Amino acid sequence: MRILKYAILGLLYNEKLTGYDITSKFKGPLGQFWTAKHSQIYPELRKLTDEGFIQYEVVVQGTKLEKKVYEITSLGEKELSEWLEKVERDSSVNKDEFMLKTYFISAMEKEEAYDLFNDQLVKRKENLSKLQKTLSLLEEDEIPITFSSPQFGHYLVLTRAIEREKGYIVWLEKTIDLLK
Amino acid sequence: MRILKYAILGLLYNEKLTGYDITSKFKGPLGQFWTAKHSQIYPELRKLTDEGFIQYEVVVQGTKLEKKVYEITSLGEKELSEWLEKVERDSSVNKDEFMLKTYFISAMEKEEAYDLFNDQLVKRKENLSKLQKTLSLLEEDEIPITFSSPQFGHYLVLTRAIEREKGYIVWLEKTIDLLK
DNA sequence: TGCAGCATGTAACGGGTTACATGATTTA
DNA sequence: TAAATCATGTAACCCGTTACATGCTGCA
């Protein structure tokens, strides 16, 4: 129920951002666990502004380009806190089309399944190395990663995403062996 | 794009099922990676019937209760195969509300974060033990798990779900240690 | 006989994607 | 100067959830 609302409030908790910036954030590590397209973000920003959870300032870039720089209001911070405190009653299912296909593996030719699993293995490895590069960059910064630094959440999400990919890869390799 | 369509076709590949049966399937291990409510399933069954991918037979249960038992047509099998062969160009994001909150951990009180992580740990452990019980039952059956037995997909999905939960739990425990 | 589970549907609404649409700025 | 990127919006459509609505069957 309107989780995007909280994602935006959370992003604005630490810094002022434009709609475009928010869209970009979902292309980084955060995007491993939540995403939204700009076509969803702009109407949501409008709505949050109307509700008083955020406000914006028009900043002129160059000579003509007007951009809206959003910041969270105290009302918005309160709203964010309430969501953060609340435990979810039922964690939503992680839909995975590849695993759905796997469930129906008996309807495939063995060779076909082999190809499909190898393709998935390549993709997962690509994602893993991308994530590992991001982690290296984060660790290079030398900024100590402590609780209550905005880096901390970033770091936790990255390590979780990396471990998740590693686990997926191990399982894929094990399964590919069974298909030989 | 209409993945539920293929989920239903896949389920009907091995056995004849009613709408209710299909709904039940999503409550089992398959539901770890894909789900749908009956309110989505019945209209989809209607659509697939109109498209000629499935057909049904009315069976009377007891004295009055008429149920529709669906089976896949050869056209449906062809459609299913095409989907199974095709590699996904972009694997969809696994949305995870808990990880979204984690990204914003710097906006939480330490104690609050601690409670949240412990709650998640309990939930994940519960899910893990449920999955492990299901795996035991599957292995008790003594039916050899070979490629092209419908059990194989079931087995693969279960082992993947179990490994996924284990990885999540390890990460949660590691993070809880950091919060002490 | 009462209750859990079997069985099937529809309606309203909200979430999310794809496509349409436009224009400015920065950098190679 | 061309291309990539920054920047913002809308419209149509599909997917999915919640809620509404009904009735039968099997078992304790």
Coordinates of C-alpha atoms (C1' of nucleotides) in Angstrom, one line a residue:
Chain A
M1 CA 0.0 0.0 0.0
R2 CA 1.7 3.0 -1.5
I3 CA 5.2 1.8 -0.6
L4 CA 6.6 4.1 -3.3
K5 CA 5.4 6.9 -1.0
Y6 CA 7.7 5.8 1.7
A7 CA 10.6 5.0 -0.6
I8 CA 10.5 8.7 -1.7
L9 CA 10.2 10.0 1.8
G10 CA 13.1 7.8 2.8
L11 CA 15.3 9.1 0.0
L12 CA 14.5 12.7 0.9
Y13 CA 15.3 12.1 4.5
N14 CA 19.0 12.5 3.9
E15 CA 19.1 14.9 0.9
K16 CA 17.2 17.2 -1.4
L17 CA 16.5 15.6 -4.7
T18 CA 14.7 16.2 -8.0
G19 CA 12.3 13.7 -9.6
Y20 CA 15.1 12.8 -11.9
D21 CA 17.5 12.1 -9.1
I22 CA 15.0 9.8 -7.4
T23 CA 14.5 7.9 -10.7
S24 CA 18.3 7.5 -10.8
K25 CA 18.5 6.1 -7.2
F26 CA 16.3 3.2 -8.3
K27 CA 19.0 2.3 -10.9
G28 CA 21.6 1.8 -8.1
P29 CA 21.8 -0.8 -5.4
L30 CA 18.4 0.2 -4.0
G31 CA 17.0 -1.0 -7.3
Q32 CA 17.9 -4.6 -6.3
F33 CA 15.0 -4.5 -3.9
W34 CA 12.7 -1.7 -5.1
T35 CA 12.1 0.2 -8.3
A36 CA 9.8 2.7 -10.0
K37 CA 9.8 4.4 -13.3
H38 CA 9.7 8.2 -13.7
S39 CA 6.1 7.9 -14.9
Q40 CA 5.1 6.6 -11.5
I41 CA 7.4 8.9 -9.6
Y42 CA 6.3 12.3 -10.9
P43 CA 2.6 11.7 -10.1
E44 CA 3.6 10.4 -6.6
L45 CA 5.7 13.6 -6.0
R46 CA 2.7 15.6 -6.9
K47 CA 0.5 13.7 -4.5
L48 CA 3.0 13.9 -1.6
T49 CA 3.3 17.6 -2.1
D50 CA -0.5 18.0 -2.0
E51 CA -0.5 16.0 1.2
G52 CA 2.1 18.2 2.8
F53 CA 4.7 15.4 3.3
I54 CA 7.2 17.1 0.9
Q55 CA 7.8 20.5 -0.6
Y56 CA 9.8 21.8 -3.5
E57 CA 11.8 24.8 -4.6
V58 CA 12.2 25.7 -8.3
V59 CA 15.9 25.9 -9.2
V60 CA 17.0 27.2 -12.6
Q61 CA 19.7 25.1 -14.2
G62 CA 21.7 27.0 -16.9
T63 CA 19.5 29.7 -18.3
K64 CA 16.1 28.1 -18.9
L65 CA 15.7 24.7 -17.4
E66 CA 13.5 24.8 -14.3
K67 CA 13.9 21.8 -12.0
K68 CA 12.0 21.1 -8.8
V69 CA 14.2 20.3 -5.9
Y70 CA 12.2 18.4 -3.3
E71 CA 12.7 18.2 0.5
I72 CA 10.9 16.3 3.2
T73 CA 8.7 18.3 5.7
S74 CA 8.4 17.5 9.4
L75 CA 5.0 16.0 8.7
G76 CA 6.7 13.8 6.1
E77 CA 9.4 12.7 8.6
K78 CA 6.7 11.7 11.1
E79 CA 4.9 9.7 8.3
L80 CA 8.2 8.0 7.4
S81 CA 8.9 7.1 11.0
E82 CA 5.6 5.4 11.5
W83 CA 6.2 3.2 8.5
L84 CA 9.7 2.3 9.5
E85 CA 8.6 1.3 13.0
K86 CA 5.7 -0.9 11.9
V87 CA 6.5 -4.6 11.2
E88 CA 4.9 -6.0 8.1
R89 CA 2.3 -8.6 8.9
D90 CA 3.0 -10.6 5.7
S91 CA 6.1 -10.1 3.6
S92 CA 5.2 -9.9 0.0
V93 CA 6.3 -12.8 -2.3
N94 CA 9.4 -12.3 -4.3
K95 CA 8.2 -13.1 -7.8
D96 CA 10.8 -14.8 -9.9
E97 CA 9.9 -15.8 -13.5
F98 CA 12.9 -17.9 -13.8
M99 CA 12.0 -20.0 -10.8
L100 CA 8.5 -20.3 -12.2
K101 CA 9.9 -21.9 -15.3
T102 CA 12.1 -24.1 -13.1
Y103 CA 9.0 -25.4 -11.5
F104 CA 7.9 -26.6 -14.9
I105 CA 11.2 -28.1 -15.9
S106 CA 9.6 -31.5 -16.6
A107 CA 7.9 -29.8 -19.6
M108 CA 11.3 -28.9 -21.1
E109 CA 13.8 -30.8 -23.2
K110 CA 16.9 -31.5 -21.2
E111 CA 19.2 -29.5 -23.5
E112 CA 16.7 -26.6 -23.5
A113 CA 16.8 -26.5 -19.7
Y114 CA 20.6 -26.7 -19.7
D115 CA 20.7 -23.6 -22.0
L116 CA 18.2 -21.7 -19.9
F117 CA 20.1 -22.3 -16.7
N118 CA 23.4 -21.3 -18.2
D119 CA 21.9 -18.1 -19.5
Q120 CA 20.6 -17.3 -16.0
L121 CA 24.0 -18.1 -14.5
V122 CA 25.7 -15.6 -16.8
K123 CA 23.2 -12.9 -15.9
R124 CA 23.5 -13.5 -12.2
K125 CA 27.3 -13.4 -12.4
E126 CA 27.1 -10.1 -14.3
N127 CA 24.9 -8.7 -11.6
L128 CA 27.2 -9.9 -8.9
S129 CA 30.3 -8.4 -10.4
K130 CA 28.5 -5.1 -10.8
L131 CA 27.5 -5.2 -7.2
Q132 CA 31.0 -6.1 -6.0
K133 CA 32.4 -3.1 -8.0
T134 CA 29.9 -0.8 -6.2
L135 CA 30.9 -2.2 -2.9
S136 CA 34.6 -1.6 -3.6
L137 CA 33.9 2.0 -4.5
L138 CA 32.0 2.4 -1.2
E139 CA 34.8 0.9 0.8
E140 CA 37.5 3.0 -0.9
D141 CA 35.8 6.1 0.4
E142 CA 37.3 5.4 3.8
I143 CA 34.3 7.0 5.4
P144 CA 33.8 4.8 8.5
I145 CA 30.5 2.9 8.1
T146 CA 28.6 3.5 11.3
F147 CA 25.0 3.3 12.3
S148 CA 23.1 6.5 11.5
S149 CA 25.4 7.4 8.6
P150 CA 23.3 7.3 5.4
Q151 CA 26.1 5.0 4.1
F152 CA 25.1 2.3 6.5
G153 CA 21.8 1.4 4.8
H154 CA 23.5 1.5 1.5
Y155 CA 26.2 -0.9 2.7
L156 CA 23.7 -3.3 4.2
V157 CA 21.6 -3.5 1.1
L158 CA 24.7 -4.1 -1.0
T159 CA 26.0 -6.9 1.1
R160 CA 22.6 -8.5 1.2
A161 CA 22.3 -8.2 -2.6
I162 CA 25.8 -9.7 -3.0
E163 CA 25.1 -12.7 -0.7
R164 CA 21.8 -13.2 -2.5
E165 CA 23.5 -13.4 -5.9
K166 CA 26.1 -15.8 -4.5
G167 CA 23.5 -18.1 -3.2
Y168 CA 21.6 -18.0 -6.5
I169 CA 24.8 -18.8 -8.4
V170 CA 25.7 -21.8 -6.1
W171 CA 22.2 -23.2 -6.6
L172 CA 22.4 -22.7 -10.4
E173 CA 25.8 -24.4 -10.6
K174 CA 24.6 -27.3 -8.5
T175 CA 21.5 -27.7 -10.7
I176 CA 23.5 -27.4 -14.0
D177 CA 25.6 -30.4 -12.7
L178 CA 22.4 -32.4 -12.3
L179 CA 21.5 -31.6 -15.9
K180 CA 24.7 -33.1 -17.4
Chain B
M1 CA 3.3 -9.9 -19.6
R2 CA 0.6 -12.3 -18.6
I3 CA 2.9 -14.6 -16.7
L4 CA -0.1 -16.0 -14.8
K5 CA -1.2 -17.4 -18.1
Y6 CA 1.9 -19.5 -18.3
A7 CA 1.8 -20.4 -14.7
I8 CA -1.6 -21.9 -15.3
L9 CA -0.6 -23.6 -18.5
G10 CA 2.4 -25.1 -16.7
L11 CA 0.3 -26.4 -13.8
L12 CA -2.1 -28.0 -16.3
Y13 CA 0.7 -29.7 -18.2
N14 CA 0.9 -32.5 -15.7
E15 CA -2.6 -32.8 -14.4
K16 CA -6.2 -31.8 -14.7
L17 CA -7.1 -29.1 -12.2
T18 CA -10.0 -26.9 -11.0
G19 CA -9.7 -23.2 -10.4
Y20 CA -9.7 -24.0 -6.7
D21 CA -6.8 -26.6 -7.2
I22 CA -4.8 -24.0 -9.0
T23 CA -5.4 -21.5 -6.2
S24 CA -4.1 -24.1 -3.7
K25 CA -0.9 -24.7 -5.7
F26 CA 0.1 -21.1 -5.1
K27 CA -0.1 -21.8 -1.4
G28 CA 2.6 -24.5 -1.7
P29 CA 6.3 -24.2 -2.5
L30 CA 5.5 -22.6 -5.9
G31 CA 4.1 -19.7 -3.9
Q32 CA 7.6 -18.9 -2.8
F33 CA 8.2 -17.5 -6.3
W34 CA 4.8 -16.8 -7.8
T35 CA 1.3 -16.3 -6.5
A36 CA -2.2 -15.3 -7.6
K37 CA -5.5 -15.0 -5.8
H38 CA -8.6 -16.8 -6.9
S39 CA -10.0 -13.5 -8.1
Q40 CA -7.3 -13.3 -10.6
I41 CA -7.3 -16.9 -11.5
Y42 CA -10.9 -17.4 -12.5
P43 CA -11.0 -14.6 -15.1
E44 CA -7.7 -15.9 -16.5
L45 CA -9.1 -19.4 -16.9
R46 CA -12.0 -17.8 -18.7
K47 CA -9.7 -16.0 -21.0
L48 CA -7.5 -19.0 -21.7
T49 CA -10.5 -21.1 -22.5
D50 CA -11.7 -18.4 -25.0
E51 CA -8.3 -18.4 -26.6
G52 CA -8.3 -22.2 -26.9
F53 CA -5.3 -22.9 -24.8
I54 CA -7.3 -24.9 -22.2
Q55 CA -10.7 -26.6 -22.1
Y56 CA -12.9 -27.8 -19.3
E57 CA -15.3 -30.5 -18.4
V58 CA -18.0 -30.1 -15.8
V59 CA -17.8 -32.7 -13.1
V60 CA -20.5 -33.1 -10.4
Q61 CA -19.2 -33.4 -6.9
G62 CA -21.7 -34.9 -4.5
T63 CA -25.2 -34.3 -5.8
K64 CA -25.2 -30.6 -6.8
L65 CA -21.8 -29.0 -6.8
E66 CA -20.6 -28.5 -10.4
K67 CA -16.9 -28.0 -10.7
K68 CA -14.9 -27.2 -13.9
V69 CA -12.0 -29.5 -14.4
Y70 CA -9.5 -27.9 -16.8
E71 CA -7.0 -29.5 -19.1
I72 CA -4.4 -28.1 -21.5
T73 CA -5.0 -28.3 -25.2
S74 CA -2.3 -29.0 -27.8
L75 CA -2.4 -25.4 -28.7
G76 CA -1.8 -24.6 -25.0
E77 CA 1.1 -26.9 -24.9
K78 CA 2.7 -25.2 -27.8
E79 CA 2.2 -21.8 -26.2
L80 CA 3.7 -23.0 -23.0
S81 CA 6.8 -24.4 -24.8
E82 CA 7.4 -21.1 -26.5
W83 CA 7.5 -19.3 -23.2
L84 CA 9.7 -21.9 -21.6
E85 CA 12.3 -21.7 -24.4
K86 CA 12.5 -18.0 -24.4
V87 CA 15.1 -16.4 -22.2
E88 CA 13.9 -13.3 -20.3
R89 CA 15.7 -10.2 -21.5
D90 CA 15.5 -8.5 -18.0
S91 CA 14.8 -10.5 -14.9
S92 CA 12.2 -8.6 -12.9
V93 CA 13.2 -7.0 -9.6
N94 CA 12.5 -8.9 -6.5
K95 CA 10.7 -6.3 -4.5
D96 CA 11.4 -6.6 -0.8
E97 CA 9.8 -4.1 1.6
F98 CA 12.0 -5.1 4.5
M99 CA 15.2 -4.4 2.4
L100 CA 13.7 -1.0 1.5
K101 CA 13.4 -0.2 5.2
T102 CA 16.9 -1.4 5.7
Y103 CA 18.1 1.1 3.1
F104 CA 16.7 3.8 5.4
I105 CA 18.1 2.4 8.6
S106 CA 19.9 5.7 9.3
A107 CA 16.4 7.2 9.9
M108 CA 15.7 4.7 12.7
E109 CA 16.5 4.5 16.3
K110 CA 19.0 1.8 17.0
E111 CA 16.7 -0.2 19.3
E112 CA 13.9 0.1 16.8
A113 CA 16.1 -1.3 14.1
Y114 CA 17.1 -4.1 16.4
D115 CA 13.5 -5.1 17.0
L116 CA 12.7 -4.9 13.3
F117 CA 15.5 -7.2 12.4
N118 CA 14.7 -9.7 15.1
D119 CA 11.1 -9.8 13.9
Q120 CA 12.2 -10.5 10.4
L121 CA 14.6 -13.2 11.6
V122 CA 11.7 -15.0 13.4
K123 CA 9.6 -14.8 10.2
R124 CA 12.3 -16.1 8.0
K125 CA 13.1 -19.0 10.4
E126 CA 9.4 -19.9 10.4
N127 CA 9.3 -20.0 6.7
L128 CA 12.5 -22.1 6.5
S129 CA 11.2 -24.7 8.9
K130 CA 8.0 -24.9 6.9
L131 CA 10.0 -25.5 3.7
Q132 CA 12.2 -28.1 5.3
K133 CA 9.2 -30.0 6.5
T134 CA 7.8 -30.0 2.9
L135 CA 11.2 -31.3 1.6
S136 CA 11.2 -34.1 4.2
L137 CA 7.8 -35.2 3.0
L138 CA 8.9 -35.1 -0.6
E139 CA 12.0 -37.2 0.1
E140 CA 10.1 -39.7 2.2
D141 CA 8.0 -40.6 -0.9
E142 CA 11.0 -42.6 -2.2
I143 CA 10.0 -41.8 -5.7
P144 CA 13.3 -41.2 -7.4
I145 CA 13.7 -37.6 -8.4
T146 CA 14.7 -37.7 -12.0
F147 CA 14.6 -35.1 -14.8
S148 CA 11.1 -35.1 -16.6
S149 CA 9.3 -36.3 -13.4
P150 CA 7.0 -33.5 -12.3
Q151 CA 8.6 -33.9 -8.9
F152 CA 11.9 -32.6 -10.3
G153 CA 10.7 -29.0 -10.6
H154 CA 9.0 -29.2 -7.3
Y155 CA 12.3 -30.4 -5.7
L156 CA 14.4 -27.7 -7.4
V157 CA 12.1 -24.9 -6.3
L158 CA 12.1 -26.2 -2.7
T159 CA 15.9 -26.5 -2.5
R160 CA 16.2 -23.0 -3.9
A161 CA 13.7 -21.5 -1.5
I162 CA 15.5 -23.2 1.4
E163 CA 18.9 -21.9 0.4
R164 CA 17.5 -18.5 -0.1
E165 CA 16.0 -18.4 3.4
K166 CA 19.2 -19.7 4.9
G167 CA 21.2 -16.9 3.2
Y168 CA 18.7 -14.3 4.4
I169 CA 19.0 -15.6 7.9
V170 CA 22.8 -15.6 7.9
W171 CA 22.7 -12.0 6.7
L172 CA 20.1 -11.0 9.3
E173 CA 22.1 -12.6 12.1
K174 CA 25.3 -10.9 11.0
T175 CA 23.5 -7.5 10.8
I176 CA 21.9 -8.0 14.3
D177 CA 25.4 -8.5 15.7
L178 CA 26.4 -5.1 14.2
L179 CA 23.4 -3.5 16.0
K180 CA 24.5 -4.6 19.4
Chain C
dT1 C1' -25.6 -29.7 12.9
dG2 C1' -22.0 -26.8 12.7
dC3 C1' -17.7 -25.7 10.8
dA4 C1' -13.8 -26.1 7.9
dG5 C1' -12.8 -26.5 3.5
dC6 C1' -14.3 -26.9 -1.5
dA7 C1' -15.9 -24.3 -5.3
dT8 C1' -16.9 -20.1 -8.4
dG9 C1' -17.6 -15.9 -9.6
dT10 C1' -17.7 -10.1 -10.0
dA11 C1' -16.6 -5.1 -8.9
dA12 C1' -13.9 -1.4 -7.5
dC13 C1' -9.7 0.3 -6.9
dG14 C1' -4.8 1.0 -6.7
dG15 C1' -0.1 -0.1 -8.4
dG16 C1' 2.9 -0.3 -12.2
dT17 C1' 4.4 -0.5 -17.3
dT18 C1' 4.7 1.1 -21.9
dA19 C1' 4.3 4.6 -24.8
dC20 C1' 3.6 9.3 -26.0
dA21 C1' 5.5 14.0 -25.7
dT22 C1' 8.7 17.7 -25.1
dG23 C1' 12.7 20.4 -24.3
dA24 C1' 17.4 22.0 -22.1
dT25 C1' 22.3 21.1 -20.8
dT26 C1' 26.6 19.1 -20.9
dT27 C1' 30.3 16.7 -23.0
dA28 C1' 33.0 14.6 -26.5
Chain D
dT1 C1' 27.3 19.9 -33.6
dA2 C1' 25.6 15.6 -32.3
dA3 C1' 24.7 12.5 -28.7
dA4 C1' 24.1 11.4 -24.0
dT5 C1' 22.1 12.9 -20.2
dC6 C1' 19.2 15.9 -17.4
dA7 C1' 14.5 17.1 -16.7
dT8 C1' 9.3 16.7 -16.4
dG9 C1' 5.1 15.4 -17.5
dT10 C1' 0.5 12.6 -19.3
dA11 C1' -2.5 8.7 -21.1
dA12 C1' -3.8 4.1 -21.9
dC13 C1' -3.6 -0.2 -20.4
dC14 C1' -2.7 -4.3 -17.7
dC15 C1' -1.8 -6.6 -13.4
dG16 C1' -3.0 -7.6 -8.8
dT17 C1' -5.5 -6.9 -4.3
dT18 C1' -9.4 -6.3 -1.4
dA19 C1' -13.9 -6.8 -0.8
dC20 C1' -18.4 -8.4 -2.0
dA21 C1' -21.3 -12.4 -2.9
dT22 C1' -23.0 -17.1 -3.0
dG23 C1' -23.5 -22.0 -2.3
dC24 C1' -22.2 -27.1 -1.6
dT25 C1' -19.6 -31.0 0.7
dG26 C1' -17.4 -33.8 4.1
dC27 C1' -16.4 -34.7 8.6
dA28 C1' -16.3 -34.5 13.6

